[in-house]
């Protein structure tokens, strides 16, 4: 008999792995990627490819330089690359993408200990650095579908900046709600097609990769606040939900494991906080969009949210509850 | 008590939170328990239970017979150990047991006679005290795996408010089928034990809990329970969702009564006694025959075993002999486990004696026991979702690594029962149970330092 393995229990493990989970996220992002190519042309695919390549390369180089085992096999850098690309306008110069990827992978992720240790979402970190460094390139919005006609890309306003001027009536320059849903509007590569993003989100929930609580509370909070702010204007609220990066952020960025709470009530607080900050920025700040900022602010609060929502160990609950149930 | 019943079968009063769905792999479900040929020798370690170890009551050279006490202790939390074969004591030195420790043991060489000890007769058990004494004398410990001396659980006074006996036939560990076989083959013993326990100790309710993947066991036991008129239909069957760790003691109490055992307390503190189904059946047989605990049933299974079986073996038989009886290995094993795959102990070799609490021997060939590569925690929260005790295993791991005893206590490390649900579900392959044990050790040391 050969040598036996002696290891602590349990001796069986589930088939889930980190790379499997990341692959599921990648699969969930594919519909939105396809939609982005249809809407903005092949440059959308090029930017996504560059971001994936840079993120994986930086992750690989970090491992090499630090003489650590490489972690590119867990595909988390691929996910970061796709998410960062999805948060960029299609006209962004490629070298700027490289800067964003560097910041996302090296500064936000690896400086703080790599996967699971980053305190803010790497893709959002990278995006915000690009936004403050290259503000004009980051806010130059290309008109959708124009590339198919073969004419030079014209710039357009995003629905959110149009909504900024809301005074009780919706501007006629807004795309129709149907176009908002399928993504025929100005915006970042991956955020425009709400339908494709929702399909991906449903896939992640069905595969139990994410729980619905964060997206529902995030979007729900924005919806409630917008309804109140517009004194019950349903159309305005629908535009707010479908605009900007809300759906992309709620399903794919706010649900990032490392930077969201693991407890149920923690998730609720986190998502409601994201919703409030997003709404306040959209309604009152100079910036048109607040999803990225809201998520990054709530990211920083996660350890505190987790500390106050820590579940009570089994049997440590108040005696009252036990007695009440017994009487019933 | 729950009022919700379906066809006279109770449903859990309160569902277990978390847990995991593990492949059942009950390969030996339909195989009757077979008796093994008695071995040439048995090795009886003096520690086969939780509590004080026994001291050998025999010397090298003594002749002993089946059922004779060969080790006992004067401590309360302990149980005597009996010779499982007749023959000559050839050694009382230390041997290695399943958990890796060296323990004094009595080794008996078989004389082939399997002669019963002369003093064995049905015990007198008319009063509560006599009954508990008899249970102690039988050497019974929890046969479900924990090995807690049974008489200790039963030694409560009539003044103590204990109203419910929960008979644990959940058998939620994969592969193991001995409790199921006990239900099918010895159903009358089980019900006999139930009625005796209820009569002697004054339980008002008896709940026999079985997972819903064993409908036959429920049917057989219910048929007997329904026919009973002498005991006021005290025994009720309860089905539990087939989910690990449904059969853990605190989970059982919660399912049967809705009560939650507080940290550091026992089921008795919320008015319950939980007993394994085979232990209950043993009590009925012992009261009739007076034959102490000298043999037990165990499941021998796993991908490396040629003929998986349920086997009745004398206590102290070498693991290798039991495996040989099941056709030996059909493939080279990479891991051999005493107990179930979720909580059992991996053996260093097969020269380990079977002890009273040993309900299974599992051997796995390469590629059939997963050993995920350990990666960094991604903070996904699957461990917290899986924890039936409502803990945050990944947080506890952090505190254990930092040796932060105070936070470990605050986050309830001592509430952990090491069921393994967290480590099972971890996509990063973290050995979380090991960190829990480390955390408990750090707390213990910090407590000792104070």
XYZ file of C-alpha atoms in Angstrom:
778
model
C 0.000 0.000 0.000
C 1.259 3.449 -0.937
C 1.430 6.285 1.557
C -1.971 7.445 2.697
C -3.076 11.057 2.731
C -3.760 12.228 6.249
C -5.587 15.543 6.280
C -8.229 17.138 8.473
C -11.925 16.613 7.769
C -13.998 17.169 5.697
C -12.656 14.729 3.131
C -15.113 15.686 0.410
C -15.448 19.132 -1.092
C -17.973 20.820 -3.325
C -17.058 21.142 -6.986
C -17.101 24.943 -6.867
C -13.816 26.706 -7.468
C -12.704 30.332 -7.665
C -11.959 30.002 -11.378
C -15.369 28.399 -11.959
C -17.099 31.322 -10.278
C -15.078 33.847 -12.310
C -15.886 31.955 -15.512
C -19.563 32.250 -14.672
C -19.155 36.015 -14.283
C -17.375 36.162 -17.645
C -20.176 34.180 -19.285
C -22.717 36.532 -17.729
C -20.907 39.518 -19.281
C -20.837 38.081 -22.803
C -24.361 39.244 -23.858
C -23.483 42.825 -22.923
C -20.198 42.534 -24.821
C -22.001 41.373 -27.953
C -24.508 44.198 -27.565
C -21.686 46.727 -27.221
C -20.134 45.619 -30.501
C -23.485 45.934 -32.252
C -24.046 49.398 -30.784
C -20.567 50.920 -30.906
C -18.708 48.824 -33.450
C -15.634 46.641 -33.289
C -13.703 49.212 -31.337
C -15.773 48.138 -28.313
C -14.380 44.626 -28.677
C -10.878 46.013 -29.190
C -11.017 48.064 -25.997
C -12.345 45.078 -24.060
C -9.569 42.877 -25.459
C -6.894 45.454 -24.595
C -8.207 45.806 -21.042
C -8.361 42.039 -20.510
C -4.855 41.637 -21.949
C -3.386 44.427 -19.824
C -5.032 43.257 -16.616
C -3.861 39.678 -17.081
C -0.384 40.879 -18.051
C -0.070 43.137 -14.997
C -1.332 40.334 -12.766
C 1.226 37.962 -14.312
C 4.103 40.451 -14.052
C 3.277 41.189 -10.428
C 3.554 37.477 -9.626
C 6.872 37.273 -11.501
C 8.394 40.360 -9.894
C 7.238 39.504 -6.402
C 8.300 35.857 -6.915
C 4.823 34.631 -6.022
C 2.776 31.944 -7.654
C 0.850 33.526 -10.491
C -2.871 33.999 -9.939
C -3.929 34.579 -13.540
C -5.472 31.077 -13.540
C -8.328 32.182 -11.327
C -9.597 34.489 -14.137
C -10.288 37.318 -11.716
C -8.031 39.637 -13.746
C -10.103 38.835 -16.837
C -13.249 39.894 -14.988
C -11.582 43.135 -13.859
C -10.470 43.796 -17.459
C -13.967 43.329 -18.865
C -15.592 45.437 -16.163
C -13.110 48.270 -16.598
C -13.602 48.246 -20.379
C -17.369 48.261 -19.882
C -16.997 51.513 -17.927
C -15.152 53.367 -20.696
C -16.442 55.339 -23.699
C -15.760 53.684 -27.032
C -13.597 56.586 -28.243
C -11.058 56.265 -25.399
C -7.400 56.166 -26.586
C -5.902 52.731 -25.964
C -2.917 53.984 -23.958
C -5.323 55.423 -21.408
C -6.804 51.943 -20.991
C -3.338 50.672 -20.106
C -3.034 53.296 -17.376
C -6.444 52.347 -15.992
C -5.582 48.639 -15.969
C -2.298 49.320 -14.219
C -4.054 51.223 -11.492
C -6.812 48.615 -11.139
C -4.567 45.566 -10.923
C -1.354 46.849 -9.379
C -2.439 49.690 -7.111
C -5.948 48.721 -6.044
C -5.657 44.936 -6.091
C -2.055 43.789 -5.595
C -0.773 46.557 -3.319
C -3.411 45.508 -0.820
C -2.715 41.789 -0.982
C -4.293 40.513 -4.174
C -7.602 38.765 -4.707
C -9.995 39.070 -1.804
C -7.942 41.732 -0.044
C -8.684 44.821 -2.134
C -10.812 47.291 -0.211
C -12.424 48.851 -3.257
C -13.505 47.330 -6.541
C -10.409 47.342 -8.843
C -12.356 48.157 -12.014
C -14.087 51.099 -10.352
C -10.808 52.265 -8.824
C -9.208 52.213 -12.262
C -12.152 53.979 -13.823
C -12.217 56.784 -11.285
C -8.506 57.434 -11.713
C -9.064 57.667 -15.468
C -12.056 59.920 -14.949
C -10.088 62.474 -12.946
C -6.946 62.162 -15.112
C -8.502 62.177 -18.568
C -11.813 63.874 -17.905
C -12.551 65.024 -21.427
C -11.662 61.723 -23.128
C -13.662 59.906 -20.491
C -16.796 61.935 -21.147
C -16.791 62.047 -24.949
C -19.843 60.009 -25.896
C -20.202 58.522 -29.350
C -23.620 58.333 -30.943
C -24.904 54.736 -31.047
C -25.148 52.740 -34.286
C -23.460 55.506 -36.305
C -20.485 53.246 -37.127
C -22.811 51.016 -39.181
C -23.496 53.861 -41.579
C -19.791 54.332 -42.191
C -19.801 58.031 -41.348
C -17.486 59.695 -38.864
C -18.526 59.205 -35.288
C -20.584 62.063 -33.955
C -20.690 62.871 -30.297
C -23.845 62.920 -28.281
C -25.061 63.629 -24.771
C -25.833 60.802 -22.373
C -29.433 60.456 -21.203
C -28.260 61.268 -17.666
C -26.937 64.686 -18.599
C -30.186 65.360 -20.428
C -32.094 64.264 -17.331
C -30.090 66.762 -15.289
C -32.252 69.519 -16.803
C -35.482 67.817 -15.690
C -38.002 70.408 -14.556
C -41.159 68.343 -14.403
C -41.230 67.480 -18.111
C -38.916 65.111 -19.931
C -36.776 66.578 -22.702
C -37.685 65.476 -26.229
C -34.012 64.772 -26.959
C -34.101 61.645 -24.785
C -34.079 58.289 -26.589
C -37.266 56.274 -26.258
C -37.576 53.919 -23.294
C -37.343 50.973 -25.670
C -34.033 52.304 -26.981
C -32.903 52.775 -23.397
C -33.688 49.135 -22.724
C -31.864 47.732 -25.736
C -29.011 50.207 -25.447
C -29.376 52.600 -28.352
C -28.078 55.590 -26.414
C -24.840 57.310 -25.519
C -22.812 55.907 -22.689
C -20.005 53.556 -21.714
C -19.361 50.429 -23.764
C -20.884 47.894 -21.430
C -23.503 49.880 -19.585
C -25.893 50.757 -22.371
C -27.739 47.514 -23.122
C -29.891 46.996 -20.021
C -31.510 43.903 -21.487
C -28.205 42.070 -22.000
C -27.006 43.050 -18.526
C -30.216 41.807 -16.955
C -29.861 38.490 -18.788
C -26.356 38.162 -17.342
C -27.574 39.126 -13.891
C -30.317 36.517 -13.973
C -27.740 33.934 -15.054
C -25.520 34.792 -12.069
C -28.452 34.541 -9.683
C -29.557 31.235 -11.201
C -26.020 29.857 -10.864
C -26.001 31.075 -7.263
C -22.892 33.162 -7.935
C -24.610 36.258 -6.588
C -27.683 36.745 -4.440
C -30.424 39.071 -5.687
C -30.430 41.180 -2.517
C -27.768 43.740 -3.547
C -29.061 44.491 -7.084
C -32.673 44.628 -5.895
C -31.977 46.922 -2.941
C -29.622 49.141 -4.970
C -31.967 49.637 -7.917
C -35.012 49.692 -5.635
C -33.559 52.496 -3.511
C -32.752 54.576 -6.594
C -36.273 53.971 -7.909
C -37.939 55.052 -4.670
C -35.828 58.192 -4.309
C -36.373 59.183 -7.959
C -40.107 58.650 -7.621
C -40.198 60.933 -4.597
C -37.896 63.530 -6.174
C -40.022 63.688 -9.339
C -43.274 63.649 -7.357
C -44.310 60.332 -8.796
C -43.127 60.647 -12.412
C -42.864 56.978 -13.460
C -41.280 57.752 -16.802
C -38.550 59.850 -15.202
C -37.895 57.030 -12.735
C -37.672 54.469 -15.541
C -35.154 56.665 -17.366
C -33.113 56.990 -14.187
C -32.995 53.219 -13.706
C -31.996 52.518 -17.296
C -29.490 55.381 -17.531
C -25.855 55.505 -16.662
C -24.193 52.465 -15.140
C -26.869 51.577 -12.610
C -27.730 48.111 -13.885
C -24.129 47.218 -14.698
C -23.052 48.513 -11.292
C -25.838 46.906 -9.291
C -25.471 43.425 -10.767
C -21.764 43.199 -11.529
C -19.795 45.730 -9.491
C -21.646 46.178 -6.208
C -21.851 42.378 -5.890
C -18.061 41.957 -6.018
C -17.291 39.501 -3.213
C -14.229 41.208 -1.775
C -15.852 44.578 -1.457
C -19.392 43.783 -0.349
C -20.598 42.425 3.003
C -21.276 38.707 3.422
C -24.122 39.037 5.892
C -27.686 39.458 4.624
C -28.422 42.664 6.516
C -24.975 43.922 5.643
C -25.831 43.507 1.976
C -29.081 45.387 2.503
C -27.362 48.325 4.227
C -24.603 48.337 1.618
C -26.987 48.341 -1.340
C -29.379 50.907 0.124
C -26.351 53.119 0.842
C -25.225 52.757 -2.773
C -28.703 53.681 -3.948
C -28.902 56.777 -1.750
C -25.460 58.074 -2.745
C -26.124 57.410 -6.441
C -29.409 59.294 -6.274
C -28.005 62.218 -4.329
C -25.141 62.617 -6.821
C -27.478 62.349 -9.800
C -29.958 64.841 -8.359
C -27.791 67.398 -6.621
C -24.115 67.113 -7.577
C -22.367 68.598 -10.578
C -21.473 65.144 -11.823
C -23.948 63.464 -14.141
C -23.323 59.942 -12.802
C -22.864 58.599 -9.262
C -22.884 54.801 -9.492
C -19.103 54.370 -9.399
C -18.646 56.853 -6.575
C -21.476 55.372 -4.537
C -20.060 51.861 -4.814
C -16.529 52.946 -3.936
C -17.732 54.898 -0.888
C -19.780 51.954 0.351
C -16.835 49.604 -0.391
C -14.788 51.476 2.169
C -17.537 51.078 4.773
C -17.853 47.298 4.318
C -15.752 46.238 7.347
C -17.869 48.449 9.582
C -21.130 47.268 8.058
C -20.031 43.678 8.615
C -19.073 44.377 12.201
C -22.504 45.770 13.063
C -24.440 43.065 11.205
C -22.504 40.078 12.557
C -24.967 37.229 13.090
C -25.404 35.885 16.611
C -23.961 32.386 17.020
C -26.515 29.559 17.295
C -28.271 29.577 20.648
C -27.037 33.034 21.637
C -30.276 34.685 20.542
C -32.468 36.276 23.115
C -34.368 33.784 25.228
C -37.629 35.571 24.480
C -37.678 34.390 20.918
C -37.339 30.769 21.976
C -40.142 30.966 24.464
C -42.469 32.699 22.071
C -42.006 30.020 19.438
C -42.593 27.302 21.944
C -45.814 28.823 23.105
C -47.046 29.006 19.531
C -44.321 20.208 20.020
C -45.105 20.550 16.399
C -48.683 20.132 15.336
C -47.833 19.911 11.682
C -47.960 16.309 10.595
C -48.345 14.607 7.273
C -49.853 11.143 7.518
C -49.013 11.045 11.214
C -45.347 11.880 10.568
C -44.004 15.040 12.159
C -42.163 17.751 10.294
C -39.296 19.688 11.782
C -40.548 22.380 14.152
C -37.747 24.675 13.065
C -35.588 24.179 10.003
C -31.840 23.930 10.197
C -30.156 27.009 8.757
C -27.334 26.585 6.304
C -25.835 23.146 5.896
C -24.799 21.573 2.617
C -26.186 19.049 0.168
C -23.561 16.334 -0.059
C -23.856 13.348 -2.408
C -25.364 10.579 -0.271
C -23.439 7.664 -1.783
C -25.295 5.185 0.401
C -23.895 2.246 -1.587
C -24.534 -0.305 1.150
C -28.117 0.742 1.854
C -29.679 -2.553 0.824
C -27.026 -4.857 2.248
C -27.915 -6.731 5.402
C -25.425 -6.498 8.235
C -23.159 -9.563 8.135
C -21.093 -10.960 10.975
C -17.351 -11.084 10.495
C -15.295 -14.158 11.436
C -13.712 -13.442 14.826
C -10.086 -12.346 14.392
C -6.922 -13.906 15.903
C -6.590 -11.002 18.274
C -8.262 -7.810 19.339
C -6.692 -4.600 20.632
C -8.869 -2.714 23.099
C -7.679 0.851 23.731
C -8.509 2.163 27.194
C -9.961 5.333 25.734
C -12.934 4.618 23.483
C -15.164 7.419 24.696
C -15.218 11.080 25.648
C -14.144 11.428 29.279
C -11.708 9.750 31.646
C -9.665 6.862 30.212
C -10.032 3.397 31.720
C -7.349 1.550 33.635
C -6.660 -2.058 32.607
C -8.366 -4.483 35.008
C -6.373 -7.471 33.721
C -2.678 -8.340 33.412
C -0.673 -9.983 30.692
C -1.233 -13.728 30.914
C -4.784 -13.534 32.280
C -7.462 -15.569 30.569
C -10.553 -13.568 29.724
C -13.926 -14.356 28.186
C -16.434 -12.401 26.108
C -18.150 -9.660 28.123
C -15.628 -9.623 30.969
C -14.588 -6.165 32.163
C -10.978 -5.607 31.142
C -10.800 -1.863 31.809
C -12.713 0.541 33.998
C -12.455 3.912 35.666
C -13.747 5.307 38.936
C -14.571 8.601 37.240
C -18.199 9.404 36.416
C -17.707 10.445 32.794
C -16.276 7.168 31.551
C -17.486 3.727 30.491
C -16.058 0.280 31.212
C -14.495 -1.741 28.399
C -15.213 -5.451 27.956
C -13.363 -8.295 26.275
C -14.843 -8.854 22.816
C -13.346 -12.319 22.310
C -12.247 -15.033 24.720
C -8.564 -15.823 25.121
C -5.357 -14.718 26.744
C -4.192 -11.172 27.441
C -0.864 -10.856 25.641
C -0.103 -7.184 26.184
C -1.231 -4.067 28.030
C 1.131 -1.617 26.371
C 0.317 1.443 24.268
C -1.051 1.374 20.730
C -1.821 4.064 18.183
C -5.490 4.885 17.677
C -7.411 6.594 14.873
C -6.758 10.149 16.062
C -3.007 9.503 16.008
C -2.519 9.383 19.775
C -0.818 6.581 21.710
C -3.206 5.018 24.228
C -2.745 2.068 26.660
C -4.571 -0.970 25.330
C -5.354 -4.538 26.299
C -4.484 -7.007 23.546
C -6.266 -10.359 23.645
C -5.258 -13.419 21.656
C -8.252 -15.429 20.490
C -8.569 -18.992 21.832
C -11.257 -19.652 19.248
C -13.934 -20.504 21.772
C -15.816 -17.190 21.951
C -16.731 -18.308 25.479
C -19.183 -15.988 27.245
C -18.241 -14.594 30.646
C -20.049 -16.555 33.358
C -21.280 -13.621 35.350
C -23.410 -12.223 32.482
C -27.105 -12.023 33.237
C -29.884 -9.535 32.514
C -29.372 -6.582 34.846
C -31.817 -5.545 37.524
C -33.283 -2.280 36.345
C -36.424 -1.580 38.296
C -35.523 1.850 39.605
C -34.146 4.842 37.797
C -30.798 4.560 39.598
C -30.438 0.839 38.855
C -31.267 1.457 35.220
C -28.599 4.135 34.842
C -26.113 1.915 36.674
C -26.919 -0.932 34.314
C -26.374 1.320 31.293
C -22.976 2.263 32.681
C -22.099 -1.371 33.314
C -22.998 -2.203 29.704
C -20.135 -0.001 28.525
C -22.472 1.848 26.160
C -21.236 5.040 24.565
C -22.905 7.017 21.772
C -22.675 4.720 18.760
C -23.320 7.492 16.254
C -19.714 8.618 16.276
C -19.215 10.981 19.194
C -18.696 8.281 21.815
C -20.110 10.142 24.790
C -20.863 7.717 27.685
C -24.630 7.156 27.511
C -25.240 6.745 31.244
C -23.994 10.301 31.825
C -26.764 11.671 29.604
C -29.372 9.568 31.395
C -28.273 10.275 34.974
C -30.586 13.172 35.671
C -32.993 13.270 38.601
C -36.791 13.237 38.237
C -36.772 16.836 39.472
C -34.918 17.990 36.382
C -37.268 19.247 33.715
C -36.353 16.912 30.888
C -39.346 15.961 28.808
C -38.161 14.885 25.375
C -36.111 11.996 24.057
C -34.878 12.506 20.520
C -33.787 9.318 18.784
C -31.279 10.189 16.103
C -31.634 8.117 12.965
C -30.822 10.973 10.594
C -27.517 9.480 9.469
C -26.646 12.559 7.470
C -23.019 11.578 6.779
C -22.551 10.219 3.259
C -21.811 6.494 2.734
C -22.767 5.349 6.240
C -25.794 3.059 6.375
C -25.570 1.218 9.711
C -28.259 3.273 11.423
C -30.543 2.713 8.463
C -29.899 -1.038 8.664
C -30.575 -0.916 12.402
C -33.986 0.644 11.679
C -34.844 -2.031 9.114
C -33.366 -5.092 10.814
C -33.796 -4.318 14.525
C -36.861 -2.123 14.536
C -38.391 -4.004 17.491
C -35.259 -3.483 19.565
C -35.375 0.225 18.792
C -38.987 0.584 19.864
C -38.348 -1.633 22.910
C -35.496 0.652 23.897
C -37.654 3.714 23.354
C -40.413 2.417 25.647
C -37.967 1.341 28.337
C -36.238 4.717 28.306
C -39.569 6.547 28.421
C -40.785 4.397 31.299
C -37.607 4.546 33.349
C -36.833 8.229 32.875
C -40.293 9.717 32.432
C -39.993 11.311 28.982
C -43.254 12.878 27.856
C -42.349 12.914 24.186
C -40.189 10.688 22.055
C -39.262 11.876 18.582
C -37.537 9.465 16.218
C -35.974 11.600 13.511
C -35.055 10.176 10.109
C -33.923 11.981 6.939
C -36.438 11.833 4.099
C -34.099 9.788 1.900
C -34.873 6.737 4.062
C -38.647 6.252 3.656
C -38.396 2.511 4.431
C -36.957 3.180 7.861
C -39.774 5.602 8.610
C -42.407 3.128 7.425
C -41.077 0.209 9.477
C -40.725 2.178 12.707
C -44.043 3.934 12.284
C -45.869 0.635 11.845
C -44.633 -0.499 15.256
C -45.228 2.860 16.911
C -48.813 2.939 15.609
C -49.647 -0.493 16.994
C -48.506 0.431 20.460
C -51.255 1.090 22.976
C -49.424 0.405 26.230
C -47.368 3.561 26.140
C -49.960 6.082 25.050
C -48.507 6.373 21.544
C -45.639 8.294 22.990
C -43.239 7.724 20.091
C -43.581 9.902 17.008
C -41.684 9.696 13.753
C -40.243 12.856 12.238
C -38.847 13.327 8.736
C -36.059 15.759 8.134
C -34.888 17.212 4.846
C -31.848 15.252 3.632
C -29.287 17.887 4.366
C -25.987 17.736 6.175
C -25.537 18.184 9.228
C -29.151 17.395 10.061
C -28.056 14.719 12.544
C -25.910 16.961 14.737
C -27.141 16.967 18.314
C -28.088 20.643 18.555
C -29.759 20.472 15.128
C -31.772 17.453 16.284
C -33.025 19.276 19.359
C -34.005 22.254 17.251
C -35.835 20.159 14.641
C -37.702 18.098 17.234
C -38.662 20.827 19.693
C -37.767 24.207 18.237
C -35.503 24.809 21.223
C -31.959 26.020 20.757
C -29.167 24.789 22.958
C -27.145 27.849 24.063
C -23.365 27.892 23.506
C -21.519 25.720 25.994
C -24.721 24.003 27.127
C -26.090 20.524 26.582
C -29.438 19.322 25.206
C -30.380 18.524 28.823
C -30.323 22.257 29.559
C -33.288 22.715 27.236
C -35.054 19.574 28.437
C -33.874 17.065 25.837
C -31.815 13.922 25.579
C -30.542 12.938 22.149
C -29.561 9.315 21.558
C -28.348 7.506 18.495
C -30.796 4.896 17.207
C -28.304 2.032 17.537
C -27.609 2.994 21.146
C -31.336 2.840 21.908
C -31.641 -0.606 20.310
C -28.571 -1.801 22.207
C -30.162 -0.864 25.548
C -33.188 -3.058 24.751
C -30.969 -6.014 23.873
C -28.726 -5.517 26.886
C -31.630 -5.485 29.311
C -32.766 -8.824 27.874
C -29.424 -10.603 27.582
C -27.020 -8.814 29.878
C -24.384 -8.962 27.143
C -22.351 -5.750 27.244
C -21.098 -3.722 24.276
C -18.566 -6.071 22.668
C -19.454 -5.684 19.022
C -20.889 -3.049 16.725
C -22.073 -2.585 13.151
C -20.044 -0.534 10.756
C -20.219 0.416 7.099
C -17.196 -0.451 4.991
C -17.394 1.475 1.752
C -15.723 3.888 -0.623
C -14.297 3.690 -4.123
C -11.268 1.584 -3.143
C -13.203 -1.186 -1.348
C -13.835 -4.293 -3.464
C -17.135 -5.296 -1.833
C -18.715 -2.556 0.264
C -20.633 -4.079 3.169
C -22.331 -3.464 6.467
C -20.433 -5.604 8.949
C -20.915 -6.557 12.585
C -17.425 -6.637 14.112
C -16.001 -7.312 17.567
C -14.689 -4.108 19.166
C -10.910 -3.999 18.910
C -10.592 -5.765 15.552
C -7.871 -4.376 13.300
C -9.172 -2.148 10.494
C -7.237 -4.174 7.898
C -9.095 -7.369 8.935
C -12.427 -5.659 8.360
C -11.292 -4.429 4.961
C -10.023 -7.918 4.052
C -13.452 -9.298 4.923
C -14.888 -6.885 2.354
C -12.685 -8.248 -0.409
C -9.776 -5.956 0.347
C -8.869 -3.047 -1.884
C -9.779 -3.116 -5.552
C -7.582 -0.078 -6.132
C -4.750 1.435 -4.150
C -6.357 3.680 -1.565
C -5.053 7.227 -1.163
C -7.158 7.973 1.883
C -8.751 5.801 4.544
C -11.232 7.336 6.943
C -12.568 6.131 10.260
C -16.083 7.569 10.313
C -17.844 9.597 7.652
C -16.241 11.749 4.960
C -17.424 14.987 6.571
C -16.225 14.473 10.134
C -14.218 11.252 10.164
C -10.501 10.968 10.884
C -8.019 10.069 8.134
C -5.950 7.034 9.184
C -2.190 6.777 8.869
C -2.416 3.023 8.275
C -4.845 0.145 8.617
C -3.277 -1.353 11.750
C -5.694 0.716 13.831
C -8.236 -1.008 16.105
C -11.968 -0.415 15.656
C -13.396 1.298 18.733
C -16.928 1.630 20.094
C -17.741 4.912 18.375
C -16.420 3.819 14.976
C -19.398 3.641 12.621
C -17.583 3.371 9.309
C -14.361 2.592 7.517
C -14.098 4.275 4.146
C -11.296 3.858 1.635
C -10.934 6.062 -1.404
C -8.937 5.577 -4.577
C -7.073 8.386 -6.267
C -9.287 11.074 -7.784
C -12.344 10.196 -5.705
C -11.565 12.300 -2.661
C -11.189 15.860 -3.757
C -8.425 17.859 -2.293
C -8.854 21.334 -3.663
C -5.771 23.450 -3.899
C -5.820 26.148 -1.250
C -6.132 29.665 -2.640
C -6.717 33.077 -1.150
C -10.134 33.717 0.367
C -12.314 35.701 -2.049
C -14.772 36.744 0.667
C -17.673 35.095 -1.133
C -19.536 34.247 2.076
C -20.334 30.636 1.173
C -18.853 29.441 4.482
C -21.114 31.770 6.445
C -24.144 30.641 4.432
C -23.272 27.001 5.057
C -22.591 27.309 8.790
C -25.511 25.812 10.721
C -24.235 27.521 13.869
C -24.501 30.987 12.328
C -20.765 31.695 12.497
C -18.477 33.549 10.076
C -15.770 30.919 9.439
C -13.629 33.120 7.190
C -13.513 35.826 9.878
C -12.603 33.239 12.494
C -9.801 32.038 10.221
C -8.392 35.585 10.173
C -8.492 35.805 13.961
C -6.884 32.371 14.297
C -4.051 33.393 11.994
C -3.576 36.561 14.057
C -3.886 34.585 17.320
C -6.526 37.024 18.524
C -8.142 35.033 21.346
C -10.527 37.787 22.362
C -12.069 38.163 18.906
C -12.173 34.379 18.492
C -14.371 34.129 21.583
C -16.490 37.071 20.456
C -17.088 35.471 17.080
C -18.093 32.215 18.764
C -15.292 29.835 17.776
C -16.260 27.504 20.616
C -19.784 27.177 19.236
C -18.323 25.444 16.165
C -19.035 21.706 16.101
C -16.559 21.059 13.278
C -19.225 19.661 10.961
C -17.160 20.724 7.946
C -19.953 22.463 6.012
C -17.808 25.606 5.649
C -14.760 23.818 4.280
C -16.971 21.689 2.037
C -18.470 24.726 0.358
C -15.319 26.880 0.171
C -14.414 27.514 -3.492
C -10.907 28.520 -2.432
C -10.323 25.116 -0.835
C -9.554 26.531 2.621
C -9.153 23.949 5.402
C -11.561 25.956 7.543
C -12.233 23.202 10.090
C -8.528 23.093 10.829
C -8.562 26.848 11.440
C -11.548 26.409 13.761
C -9.612 23.827 15.775
C -6.588 26.110 15.808
C -8.814 28.951 17.012
C -10.191 26.825 19.853
C -6.658 25.863 20.849
C -5.612 29.548 20.895
C -8.594 30.387 23.112
C -7.748 27.493 25.433
C -4.128 28.592 25.727
C -5.079 32.220 26.309
C -7.480 31.061 29.019
C -4.710 29.020 30.627
C -2.338 31.990 30.479
C -4.754 34.265 32.349
